mmCIF file with all atom_site columns, C-alpha atoms in Angstrom:
data_model
loop_
_atom_site.group_PDB
_atom_site.id
_atom_site.type_symbol
_atom_site.label_atom_id
_atom_site.label_alt_id
_atom_site.label_comp_id
_atom_site.label_asym_id
_atom_site.label_entity_id
_atom_site.label_seq_id
_atom_site.pdbx_PDB_ins_code
_atom_site.Cartn_x
_atom_site.Cartn_y
_atom_site.Cartn_z
_atom_site.occupancy
_atom_site.B_iso_or_equiv
_atom_site.pdbx_formal_charge
_atom_site.auth_seq_id
_atom_site.auth_comp_id
_atom_site.auth_asym_id
_atom_site.auth_atom_id
_atom_site.pdbx_PDB_model_num
ATOM 1   C CA . MET A 1 1   ? 0.000   0.000  0.000  1.00 0.00 ? 687 MET A CA 1
ATOM 2   C CA . PRO A 1 2   ? 1.474   3.417  -0.943 1.00 0.00 ? 688 PRO A CA 1
ATOM 3   C CA . GLU A 1 3   ? 2.247   5.871  1.823  1.00 0.00 ? 689 GLU A CA 1
ATOM 4   C CA . THR A 1 4   ? -0.230  8.733  2.023  1.00 0.00 ? 690 THR A CA 1
ATOM 5   C CA . GLY A 1 5   ? 0.163   12.081 3.706  1.00 0.00 ? 691 GLY A CA 1
ATOM 6   C CA . LEU A 1 6   ? -2.231  14.306 5.538  1.00 0.00 ? 692 LEU A CA 1
ATOM 7   C CA . ASP A 1 7   ? -1.627  17.482 3.521  1.00 0.00 ? 693 ASP A CA 1
ATOM 8   C CA . ALA A 1 8   ? -5.190  17.710 2.165  1.00 0.00 ? 694 ALA A CA 1
ATOM 9   C CA . PHE A 1 9   ? -6.624  17.233 5.644  1.00 0.00 ? 695 PHE A CA 1
ATOM 10  C CA . THR A 1 10  ? -4.186  19.359 7.661  1.00 0.00 ? 696 THR A CA 1
ATOM 11  C CA . GLY A 1 11  ? -4.159  22.081 5.012  1.00 0.00 ? 697 GLY A CA 1
ATOM 12  C CA . VAL A 1 12  ? -7.582  23.248 6.155  1.00 0.00 ? 698 VAL A CA 1
ATOM 13  C CA . LEU A 1 13  ? -6.595  23.372 9.824  1.00 0.00 ? 699 LEU A CA 1
ATOM 14  C CA . ASP A 1 14  ? -5.386  26.592 11.414 1.00 0.00 ? 700 ASP A CA 1
ATOM 15  C CA . GLY A 1 15  ? -4.794  25.731 15.057 1.00 0.00 ? 701 GLY A CA 1
ATOM 16  C CA . PRO A 1 16  ? -3.261  27.836 17.804 1.00 0.00 ? 702 PRO A CA 1
ATOM 17  C CA . MET A 1 17  ? 0.478   28.048 18.447 1.00 0.00 ? 703 MET A CA 1
ATOM 18  C CA . TYR A 1 18  ? 2.048   27.454 21.827 1.00 0.00 ? 704 TYR A CA 1
ATOM 19  C CA . VAL A 1 19  ? 5.417   27.915 23.481 1.00 0.00 ? 705 VAL A CA 1
ATOM 20  C CA . VAL A 1 20  ? 6.421   25.004 25.710 1.00 0.00 ? 706 VAL A CA 1
ATOM 21  C CA . THR A 1 21  ? 9.120   25.576 28.333 1.00 0.00 ? 707 THR A CA 1
ATOM 22  C CA . VAL A 1 22  ? 10.909  23.123 30.579 1.00 0.00 ? 708 VAL A CA 1
ATOM 23  C CA . ALA A 1 23  ? 13.646  22.937 33.200 1.00 0.00 ? 709 ALA A CA 1
ATOM 24  C CA . ALA A 1 24  ? 15.367  19.735 34.314 1.00 0.00 ? 710 ALA A CA 1
ATOM 25  C CA . GLY A 1 25  ? 18.807  18.598 35.358 1.00 0.00 ? 711 GLY A CA 1
ATOM 26  C CA . GLY A 1 26  ? 20.145  22.160 35.559 1.00 0.00 ? 712 GLY A CA 1
ATOM 27  C CA . GLU A 1 27  ? 19.049  22.872 31.966 1.00 0.00 ? 713 GLU A CA 1
ATOM 28  C CA . ARG A 1 28  ? 16.188  24.908 30.592 1.00 0.00 ? 714 ARG A CA 1
ATOM 29  C CA . ALA A 1 29  ? 14.674  25.069 27.129 1.00 0.00 ? 715 ALA A CA 1
ATOM 30  C CA . GLY A 1 30  ? 11.624  26.115 25.149 1.00 0.00 ? 716 GLY A CA 1
ATOM 31  C CA . CYS A 1 31  ? 10.170  25.753 21.683 1.00 0.00 ? 717 CYS A CA 1
ATOM 32  C CA . LEU A 1 32  ? 7.229   26.750 19.495 1.00 0.00 ? 718 LEU A CA 1
ATOM 33  C CA . VAL A 1 33  ? 4.630   23.987 19.252 1.00 0.00 ? 719 VAL A CA 1
ATOM 34  C CA . GLY A 1 34  ? 1.812   23.631 16.753 1.00 0.00 ? 720 GLY A CA 1
ATOM 35  C CA . PHE A 1 35  ? 0.751   20.091 17.663 1.00 0.00 ? 721 PHE A CA 1
ATOM 36  C CA . ALA A 1 36  ? -1.141  20.166 20.983 1.00 0.00 ? 722 ALA A CA 1
ATOM 37  C CA . SER A 1 37  ? -4.642  19.585 22.268 1.00 0.00 ? 723 SER A CA 1
ATOM 38  C CA . GLN A 1 38  ? -6.811  18.910 25.260 1.00 0.00 ? 724 GLN A CA 1
ATOM 39  C CA . CYS A 1 39  ? -7.388  15.161 25.214 1.00 0.00 ? 725 CYS A CA 1
ATOM 40  C CA . SER A 1 40  ? -9.561  14.510 28.292 1.00 0.00 ? 726 SER A CA 1
ATOM 41  C CA . ILE A 1 41  ? -12.168 16.421 30.268 1.00 0.00 ? 727 ILE A CA 1
ATOM 42  C CA . ARG A 1 42  ? -12.325 14.218 33.390 1.00 0.00 ? 728 ARG A CA 1
ATOM 43  C CA . PRO A 1 43  ? -9.601  13.986 34.445 1.00 0.00 ? 729 PRO A CA 1
ATOM 44  C CA . PRO A 1 44  ? -8.336  17.072 32.634 1.00 0.00 ? 730 PRO A CA 1
ATOM 45  C CA . ARG A 1 45  ? -5.440  16.192 30.327 1.00 0.00 ? 731 ARG A CA 1
ATOM 46  C CA . PHE A 1 46  ? -3.555  17.956 27.556 1.00 0.00 ? 732 PHE A CA 1
ATOM 47  C CA . VAL A 1 47  ? -0.960  16.565 25.158 1.00 0.00 ? 733 VAL A CA 1
ATOM 48  C CA . VAL A 1 48  ? 1.889   18.502 23.529 1.00 0.00 ? 734 VAL A CA 1
ATOM 49  C CA . TRP A 1 49  ? 3.982   16.992 20.757 1.00 0.00 ? 735 TRP A CA 1
ATOM 50  C CA . LEU A 1 50  ? 7.689   17.866 20.786 1.00 0.00 ? 736 LEU A CA 1
ATOM 51  C CA . SER A 1 51  ? 9.974   17.286 17.817 1.00 0.00 ? 737 SER A CA 1
ATOM 52  C CA . THR A 1 52  ? 12.687  14.767 18.600 1.00 0.00 ? 738 THR A CA 1
ATOM 53  C CA . ALA A 1 53  ? 15.131  17.100 16.798 1.00 0.00 ? 739 ALA A CA 1
ATOM 54  C CA . ASN A 1 54  ? 14.653  19.849 19.405 1.00 0.00 ? 740 ASN A CA 1
ATOM 55  C CA . ARG A 1 55  ? 16.692  20.487 22.514 1.00 0.00 ? 741 ARG A CA 1
ATOM 56  C CA . THR A 1 56  ? 13.407  21.084 24.341 1.00 0.00 ? 742 THR A CA 1
ATOM 57  C CA . TYR A 1 57  ? 12.512  17.442 23.728 1.00 0.00 ? 743 TYR A CA 1
ATOM 58  C CA . ARG A 1 58  ? 15.857  16.269 25.093 1.00 0.00 ? 744 ARG A CA 1
ATOM 59  C CA . VAL A 1 59  ? 15.456  18.335 28.273 1.00 0.00 ? 745 VAL A CA 1
ATOM 60  C CA . ALA A 1 60  ? 11.787  17.317 28.629 1.00 0.00 ? 746 ALA A CA 1
ATOM 61  C CA . ARG A 1 61  ? 12.708  13.615 28.649 1.00 0.00 ? 747 ARG A CA 1
ATOM 62  C CA . GLY A 1 62  ? 14.235  14.166 32.106 1.00 0.00 ? 748 GLY A CA 1
ATOM 63  C CA . ALA A 1 63  ? 11.567  16.557 33.383 1.00 0.00 ? 749 ALA A CA 1
ATOM 64  C CA . THR A 1 64  ? 8.553   16.109 35.613 1.00 0.00 ? 750 THR A CA 1
ATOM 65  C CA . TYR A 1 65  ? 6.721   19.294 34.499 1.00 0.00 ? 751 TYR A CA 1
ATOM 66  C CA . LEU A 1 66  ? 6.245   21.344 31.313 1.00 0.00 ? 752 LEU A CA 1
ATOM 67  C CA . THR A 1 67  ? 4.687   24.783 30.953 1.00 0.00 ? 753 THR A CA 1
ATOM 68  C CA . VAL A 1 68  ? 2.393   25.383 27.977 1.00 0.00 ? 754 VAL A CA 1
ATOM 69  C CA . HIS A 1 69  ? 1.832   29.012 26.944 1.00 0.00 ? 755 HIS A CA 1
ATOM 70  C CA . VAL A 1 70  ? -0.886  30.148 24.504 1.00 0.00 ? 756 VAL A CA 1
ATOM 71  C CA . LEU A 1 71  ? 0.386   32.897 22.224 1.00 0.00 ? 757 LEU A CA 1
ATOM 72  C CA . ARG A 1 72  ? -1.661  35.866 21.077 1.00 0.00 ? 758 ARG A CA 1
ATOM 73  C CA . ARG A 1 73  ? -1.454  37.191 17.553 1.00 0.00 ? 759 ARG A CA 1
ATOM 74  C CA . ASP A 1 74  ? 0.563   40.214 18.722 1.00 0.00 ? 760 ASP A CA 1
ATOM 75  C CA . GLN A 1 75  ? 3.281   37.869 20.067 1.00 0.00 ? 761 GLN A CA 1
ATOM 76  C CA . HIS A 1 76  ? 4.752   36.936 16.675 1.00 0.00 ? 762 HIS A CA 1
ATOM 77  C CA . ALA A 1 77  ? 8.248   38.004 17.801 1.00 0.00 ? 763 ALA A CA 1
ATOM 78  C CA . LEU A 1 78  ? 8.056   35.537 20.688 1.00 0.00 ? 764 LEU A CA 1
ATOM 79  C CA . ALA A 1 79  ? 6.980   32.821 18.241 1.00 0.00 ? 765 ALA A CA 1
ATOM 80  C CA . GLU A 1 80  ? 9.948   33.732 16.024 1.00 0.00 ? 766 GLU A CA 1
ATOM 81  C CA . LEU A 1 81  ? 12.372  33.413 18.932 1.00 0.00 ? 767 LEU A CA 1
ATOM 82  C CA . PHE A 1 82  ? 11.049  30.071 20.164 1.00 0.00 ? 768 PHE A CA 1
ATOM 83  C CA . GLY A 1 83  ? 10.359  28.655 16.699 1.00 0.00 ? 769 GLY A CA 1
ATOM 84  C CA . GLY A 1 84  ? 13.060  30.152 14.515 1.00 0.00 ? 770 GLY A CA 1
ATOM 85  C CA . GLU A 1 85  ? 16.063  29.759 16.790 1.00 0.00 ? 771 GLU A CA 1
ATOM 86  C CA . SER A 1 86  ? 17.636  26.474 17.855 1.00 0.00 ? 772 SER A CA 1
ATOM 87  C CA . GLY A 1 87  ? 18.132  25.902 21.556 1.00 0.00 ? 773 GLY A CA 1
ATOM 88  C CA . ASP A 1 88  ? 21.337  24.118 20.581 1.00 0.00 ? 774 ASP A CA 1
ATOM 89  C CA . GLN A 1 89  ? 22.860  27.526 19.719 1.00 0.00 ? 775 GLN A CA 1
ATOM 90  C CA . VAL A 1 90  ? 20.746  30.086 21.620 1.00 0.00 ? 776 VAL A CA 1
ATOM 91  C CA . ASP A 1 91  ? 19.523  30.333 25.217 1.00 0.00 ? 777 ASP A CA 1
ATOM 92  C CA . LYS A 1 92  ? 16.047  31.559 24.336 1.00 0.00 ? 778 LYS A CA 1
ATOM 93  C CA . LEU A 1 93  ? 15.024  32.057 27.954 1.00 0.00 ? 779 LEU A CA 1
ATOM 94  C CA . ALA A 1 94  ? 17.949  34.451 28.467 1.00 0.00 ? 780 ALA A CA 1
ATOM 95  C CA . GLN A 1 95  ? 16.257  36.765 25.957 1.00 0.00 ? 781 GLN A CA 1
ATOM 96  C CA . VAL A 1 96  ? 12.859  37.031 27.684 1.00 0.00 ? 782 VAL A CA 1
ATOM 97  C CA . SER A 1 97  ? 11.471  37.717 31.142 1.00 0.00 ? 783 SER A CA 1
ATOM 98  C CA . TRP A 1 98  ? 10.319  34.623 32.990 1.00 0.00 ? 784 TRP A CA 1
ATOM 99  C CA . TRP A 1 99  ? 9.981   33.149 36.455 1.00 0.00 ? 785 TRP A CA 1
ATOM 100 C CA . PRO A 1 100 ? 10.020  29.595 37.779 1.00 0.00 ? 786 PRO A CA 1
ATOM 101 C CA . SER A 1 101 ? 6.560   28.179 38.459 1.00 0.00 ? 787 SER A CA 1
ATOM 102 C CA . GLY A 1 102 ? 5.827   26.593 41.818 1.00 0.00 ? 788 GLY A CA 1
ATOM 103 C CA . HIS A 1 103 ? 7.023   23.364 40.192 1.00 0.00 ? 789 HIS A CA 1
ATOM 104 C CA . GLY A 1 104 ? 10.201  24.861 38.698 1.00 0.00 ? 790 GLY A CA 1
ATOM 105 C CA . SER A 1 105 ? 9.115   25.006 35.061 1.00 0.00 ? 791 SER A CA 1
ATOM 106 C CA . PRO A 1 106 ? 9.722   28.411 33.391 1.00 0.00 ? 792 PRO A CA 1
ATOM 107 C CA . VAL A 1 107 ? 6.709   30.717 32.940 1.00 0.00 ? 793 VAL A CA 1
ATOM 108 C CA . LEU A 1 108 ? 7.062   33.467 30.331 1.00 0.00 ? 794 LEU A CA 1
ATOM 109 C CA . ALA A 1 109 ? 6.229   36.836 31.890 1.00 0.00 ? 795 ALA A CA 1
ATOM 110 C CA . ASP A 1 110 ? 4.690   38.281 28.712 1.00 0.00 ? 796 ASP A CA 1
ATOM 111 C CA . VAL A 1 111 ? 2.250   35.399 28.162 1.00 0.00 ? 797 VAL A CA 1
ATOM 112 C CA . ARG A 1 112 ? -0.891  35.667 30.222 1.00 0.00 ? 798 ARG A CA 1
ATOM 113 C CA . THR A 1 113 ? -2.498  32.303 29.415 1.00 0.00 ? 799 THR A CA 1
ATOM 114 C CA . TRP A 1 114 ? -0.445  29.297 30.511 1.00 0.00 ? 800 TRP A CA 1
ATOM 115 C CA . PHE A 1 115 ? -0.524  26.152 32.570 1.00 0.00 ? 801 PHE A CA 1
ATOM 116 C CA . VAL A 1 116 ? 2.031   23.851 34.145 1.00 0.00 ? 802 VAL A CA 1
ATOM 117 C CA . GLY A 1 117 ? 1.423   20.175 33.581 1.00 0.00 ? 803 GLY A CA 1
ATOM 118 C CA . ARG A 1 118 ? 2.872   17.150 35.334 1.00 0.00 ? 804 ARG A CA 1
ATOM 119 C CA . ILE A 1 119 ? 4.132   14.693 32.719 1.00 0.00 ? 805 ILE A CA 1
ATOM 120 C CA . GLU A 1 120 ? 1.933   11.601 33.051 1.00 0.00 ? 806 GLU A CA 1
ATOM 121 C CA . GLY A 1 121 ? 3.376   9.724  30.089 1.00 0.00 ? 807 GLY A CA 1
ATOM 122 C CA . GLN A 1 122 ? 4.979   9.904  26.662 1.00 0.00 ? 808 GLN A CA 1
ATOM 123 C CA . ILE A 1 123 ? 3.534   8.733  23.372 1.00 0.00 ? 809 ILE A CA 1
ATOM 124 C CA . GLU A 1 124 ? 5.779   7.856  20.420 1.00 0.00 ? 810 GLU A CA 1
ATOM 125 C CA . GLY A 1 125 ? 4.501   9.467  17.243 1.00 0.00 ? 811 GLY A CA 1
ATOM 126 C CA . GLY A 1 126 ? 7.144   9.320  14.544 1.00 0.00 ? 812 GLY A CA 1
ATOM 127 C CA . ASP A 1 127 ? 9.341   12.418 14.518 1.00 0.00 ? 813 ASP A CA 1
ATOM 128 C CA . HIS A 1 128 ? 7.425   13.868 17.505 1.00 0.00 ? 814 HIS A CA 1
ATOM 129 C CA . VAL A 1 129 ? 6.757   12.527 20.995 1.00 0.00 ? 815 VAL A CA 1
ATOM 130 C CA . GLY A 1 130 ? 3.558   13.422 22.821 1.00 0.00 ? 816 GLY A CA 1
ATOM 131 C CA . PHE A 1 131 ? 3.841   14.478 26.440 1.00 0.00 ? 817 PHE A CA 1
ATOM 132 C CA . LEU A 1 132 ? 0.606   13.761 28.287 1.00 0.00 ? 818 LEU A CA 1
ATOM 133 C CA . LEU A 1 133 ? 0.106   16.475 30.910 1.00 0.00 ? 819 LEU A CA 1
ATOM 134 C CA . ALA A 1 134 ? -2.035  16.715 34.027 1.00 0.00 ? 820 ALA A CA 1
ATOM 135 C CA . PRO A 1 135 ? -2.525  20.399 34.934 1.00 0.00 ? 821 PRO A CA 1
ATOM 136 C CA . VAL A 1 136 ? -1.169  21.402 38.339 1.00 0.00 ? 822 VAL A CA 1
ATOM 137 C CA . GLU A 1 137 ? -0.900  25.201 38.060 1.00 0.00 ? 823 GLU A CA 1
ATOM 138 C CA . GLU A 1 138 ? -2.306  27.824 35.707 1.00 0.00 ? 824 GLU A CA 1
ATOM 139 C CA . GLY A 1 139 ? -2.130  31.502 34.955 1.00 0.00 ? 825 GLY A CA 1
ATOM 140 C CA . PRO A 1 140 ? -4.978  33.864 35.746 1.00 0.00 ? 826 PRO A CA 1
ATOM 141 C CA . PRO A 1 141 ? -7.864  34.112 33.265 1.00 0.00 ? 827 PRO A CA 1
ATOM 142 C CA . GLU A 1 142 ? -7.686  36.781 30.575 1.00 0.00 ? 828 GLU A CA 1
ATOM 143 C CA . ASP A 1 143 ? -9.166  40.159 31.535 1.00 0.00 ? 829 ASP A CA 1
ATOM 144 C CA . GLY A 1 144 ? -12.674 40.796 30.286 1.00 0.00 ? 830 GLY A CA 1
ATOM 145 C CA . GLY A 1 145 ? -13.941 37.250 30.661 1.00 0.00 ? 831 GLY A CA 1
ATOM 146 C CA . GLY A 1 146 ? -13.888 36.485 26.929 1.00 0.00 ? 832 GLY A CA 1
ATOM 147 C CA . ASP A 1 147 ? -16.568 36.766 24.291 1.00 0.00 ? 833 ASP A CA 1
ATOM 148 C CA . GLY A 1 148 ? -17.519 33.110 24.588 1.00 0.00 ? 834 GLY A CA 1
ATOM 149 C CA . ASN A 1 149 ? -16.655 31.957 21.076 1.00 0.00 ? 835 ASN A CA 1
ATOM 150 C CA . GLY A 1 150 ? -13.258 30.481 21.906 1.00 0.00 ? 836 GLY A CA 1
ATOM 151 C CA . ASP A 1 151 ? -11.351 32.323 19.184 1.00 0.00 ? 837 ASP A CA 1
ATOM 152 C CA . GLY A 1 152 ? -9.179  34.252 21.615 1.00 0.00 ? 838 GLY A CA 1
ATOM 153 C CA . ASP A 1 153 ? -10.734 37.542 20.499 1.00 0.00 ? 839 ASP A CA 1
ATOM 154 C CA . GLU A 1 154 ? -11.662 38.386 24.081 1.00 0.00 ? 840 GLU A CA 1
ATOM 155 C CA . ASP A 1 155 ? -12.933 41.883 23.476 1.00 0.00 ? 841 ASP A CA 1
ATOM 156 C CA . GLY A 1 156 ? -14.984 40.949 20.431 1.00 0.00 ? 842 GLY A CA 1
ATOM 157 C CA . GLY A 1 157 ? -12.972 43.026 17.993 1.00 0.00 ? 843 GLY A CA 1
ATOM 158 C CA . GLY A 1 158 ? -9.312  43.528 18.861 1.00 0.00 ? 844 GLY A CA 1
ATOM 159 C CA . ALA A 1 159 ? -7.124  41.718 16.335 1.00 0.00 ? 845 ALA A CA 1
ATOM 160 C CA . ASP A 1 160 ? -4.153  41.676 18.707 1.00 0.00 ? 846 ASP A CA 1
ATOM 161 C CA . ALA A 1 161 ? -6.147  39.733 21.301 1.00 0.00 ? 847 ALA A CA 1
ATOM 162 C CA . ARG A 1 162 ? -6.723  36.818 18.889 1.00 0.00 ? 848 ARG A CA 1
ATOM 163 C CA . LEU A 1 163 ? -4.670  33.692 19.239 1.00 0.00 ? 849 LEU A CA 1
ATOM 164 C CA . LEU A 1 164 ? -1.576  33.266 17.124 1.00 0.00 ? 850 LEU A CA 1
ATOM 165 C CA . ARG A 1 165 ? -2.406  30.531 14.595 1.00 0.00 ? 851 ARG A CA 1
ATOM 166 C CA . TYR A 1 166 ? -0.427  28.352 12.167 1.00 0.00 ? 852 TYR A CA 1
ATOM 167 C CA . SER A 1 167 ? -1.159  30.783 9.327  1.00 0.00 ? 853 SER A CA 1
ATOM 168 C CA . ASP A 1 168 ? 0.252   33.680 11.389 1.00 0.00 ? 854 ASP A CA 1
ATOM 169 C CA . ALA A 1 169 ? 3.517   31.799 11.953 1.00 0.00 ? 855 ALA A CA 1
ATOM 170 C CA . ASP A 1 170 ? 4.064   30.176 8.558  1.00 0.00 ? 856 ASP A CA 1
ATOM 171 C CA . ASP A 1 171 ? 6.730   32.768 7.731  1.00 0.00 ? 857 ASP A CA 1
ATOM 172 C CA . ILE A 1 172 ? 9.004   31.557 10.561 1.00 0.00 ? 858 ILE A CA 1
ATOM 173 C CA . PRO A 1 173 ? 11.809  29.328 9.283  1.00 0.00 ? 859 PRO A CA 1
ATOM 174 C CA . PRO A 1 174 ? 12.229  26.462 11.757 1.00 0.00 ? 860 PRO A CA 1
ATOM 175 C CA . GLY A 1 175 ? 15.278  26.358 14.025 1.00 0.00 ? 861 GLY A CA 1
ATOM 176 C CA . HIS A 1 176 ? 15.600  22.645 13.086 1.00 0.00 ? 862 HIS A CA 1
ATOM 177 C CA . PRO A 1 177 ? 14.497  20.920 9.883  1.00 0.00 ? 863 PRO A CA 1
ATOM 178 C CA . ALA A 1 178 ? 11.052  19.355 10.142 1.00 0.00 ? 864 ALA A CA 1
#
């Protein structure tokens, strides 16, 4: 049977972009992630897929916690840093303000929506590995309470409040080949 891709299917998707940060064994790292999703309601679970080519993946293998940050559309420069630079050459966290969460995982100061998840397991998935996370800590809710439609446009009209999506970040050359 010939190998088939998912280009026709995934080409219509335009999901949110995340920055995942981690600290373990005296190292810290972070990367831009486009493959992530809530995967359970009760108990609450979320999975993030890290490329095996990334330093973030290598640090995460020895970690207990990861922090997942949701980027807004006006945070393209942050996406460029975490997606366009390789952690093998650049300490990305040295270039931004952050603090250690109560569990030691870095929290980016400029990203309001985030959660820390305890790594419950890992799922092999080809060139990415899924990290199954149980939330243990989260940032405060966005101001304004949201407009209820889940698009990240919390004030009902401000373009900068929308979530950064795949299509907003497709101009970022990856720090590692895909």
